[in-house]
Coordinates of C-alpha atoms in Angstrom, one line a residue:
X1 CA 100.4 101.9 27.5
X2 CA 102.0 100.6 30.6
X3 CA 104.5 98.3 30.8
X4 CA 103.2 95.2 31.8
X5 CA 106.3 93.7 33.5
X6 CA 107.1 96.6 35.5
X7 CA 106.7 95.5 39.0
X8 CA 105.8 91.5 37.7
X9 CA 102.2 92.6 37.2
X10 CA 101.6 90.5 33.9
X11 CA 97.8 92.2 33.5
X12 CA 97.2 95.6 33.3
X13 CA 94.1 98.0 34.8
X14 CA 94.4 99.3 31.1
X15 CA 94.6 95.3 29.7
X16 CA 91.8 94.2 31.3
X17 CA 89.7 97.6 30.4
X18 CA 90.5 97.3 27.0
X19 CA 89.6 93.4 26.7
X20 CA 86.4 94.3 29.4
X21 CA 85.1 97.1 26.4
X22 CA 85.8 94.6 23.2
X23 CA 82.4 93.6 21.9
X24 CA 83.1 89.5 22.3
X25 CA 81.7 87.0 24.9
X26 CA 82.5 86.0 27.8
X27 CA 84.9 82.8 27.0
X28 CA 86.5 85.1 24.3
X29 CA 87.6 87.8 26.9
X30 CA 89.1 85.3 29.0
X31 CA 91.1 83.6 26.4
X32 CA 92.2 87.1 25.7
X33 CA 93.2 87.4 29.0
X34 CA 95.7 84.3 29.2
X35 CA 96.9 85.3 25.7
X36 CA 97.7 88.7 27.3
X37 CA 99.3 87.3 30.2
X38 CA 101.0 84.7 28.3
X39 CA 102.5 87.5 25.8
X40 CA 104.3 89.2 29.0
X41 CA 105.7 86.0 30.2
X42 CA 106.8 85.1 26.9
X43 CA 108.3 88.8 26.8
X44 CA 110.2 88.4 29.9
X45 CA 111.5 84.8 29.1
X46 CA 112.9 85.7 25.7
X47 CA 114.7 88.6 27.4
X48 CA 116.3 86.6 30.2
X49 CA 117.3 83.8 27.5
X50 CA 118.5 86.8 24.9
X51 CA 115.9 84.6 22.4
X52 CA 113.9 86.8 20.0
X53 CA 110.0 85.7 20.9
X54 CA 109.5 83.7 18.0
X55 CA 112.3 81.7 18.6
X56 CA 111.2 80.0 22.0
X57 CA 110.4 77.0 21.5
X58 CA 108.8 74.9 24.6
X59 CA 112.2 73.2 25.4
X60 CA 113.5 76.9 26.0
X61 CA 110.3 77.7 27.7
X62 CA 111.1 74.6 30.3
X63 CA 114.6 75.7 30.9
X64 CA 113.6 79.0 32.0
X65 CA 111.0 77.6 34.3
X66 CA 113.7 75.2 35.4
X67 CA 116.0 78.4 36.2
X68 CA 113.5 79.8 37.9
X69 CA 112.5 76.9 40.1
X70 CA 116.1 76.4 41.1
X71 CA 116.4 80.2 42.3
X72 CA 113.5 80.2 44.2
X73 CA 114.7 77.2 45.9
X74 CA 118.0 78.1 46.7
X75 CA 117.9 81.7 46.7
X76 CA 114.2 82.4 47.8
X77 CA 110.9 83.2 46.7
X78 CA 112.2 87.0 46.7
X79 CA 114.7 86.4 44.0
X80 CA 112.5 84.6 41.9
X81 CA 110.8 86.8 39.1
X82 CA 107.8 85.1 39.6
X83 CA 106.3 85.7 42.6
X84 CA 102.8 83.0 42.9

């Protein structure tokens, strides 16, 4: 499977094939799609904190953001991981 950080591309070709062939509805697909997306954030947040996944918690979650508001403010929107 590819890695779905590698270039910040949180969703995959392969991810959204996968989800697109499951036999669910509509609504369920796209909450598979956030939960998706939301797994690789959470991936690349616990490995900048050095936190194990299940030990974020949403004050943890906050700080990170925090972080990366602050970089992308005074470092630029190039430095920042995220990159909407």
């Amino acid at each position: 499977m590819t890695d779905p950080l590698q270039d910040n591309q949180f969703f995959t070709l392969e991810d959204d094939t996968i989800i697109n062939q499951a036999l669910v509805a509509s609504y369920e697909k796209n909450l598979a799609r956030v939960a998706v997306h939301s797994l690789s954030l959470l991936r690349q947040i616990a490995k900048d904190t050095g936190v194990a996944i299940e030990d974020l918690n949403t004050q943890k979650i906050m700080q990170w953001f925090e972080k990366e508001a602050k970089i992308r403010i005074e470092q630029g929107p190039d430095a920042a991981f995220l990159k909407w």
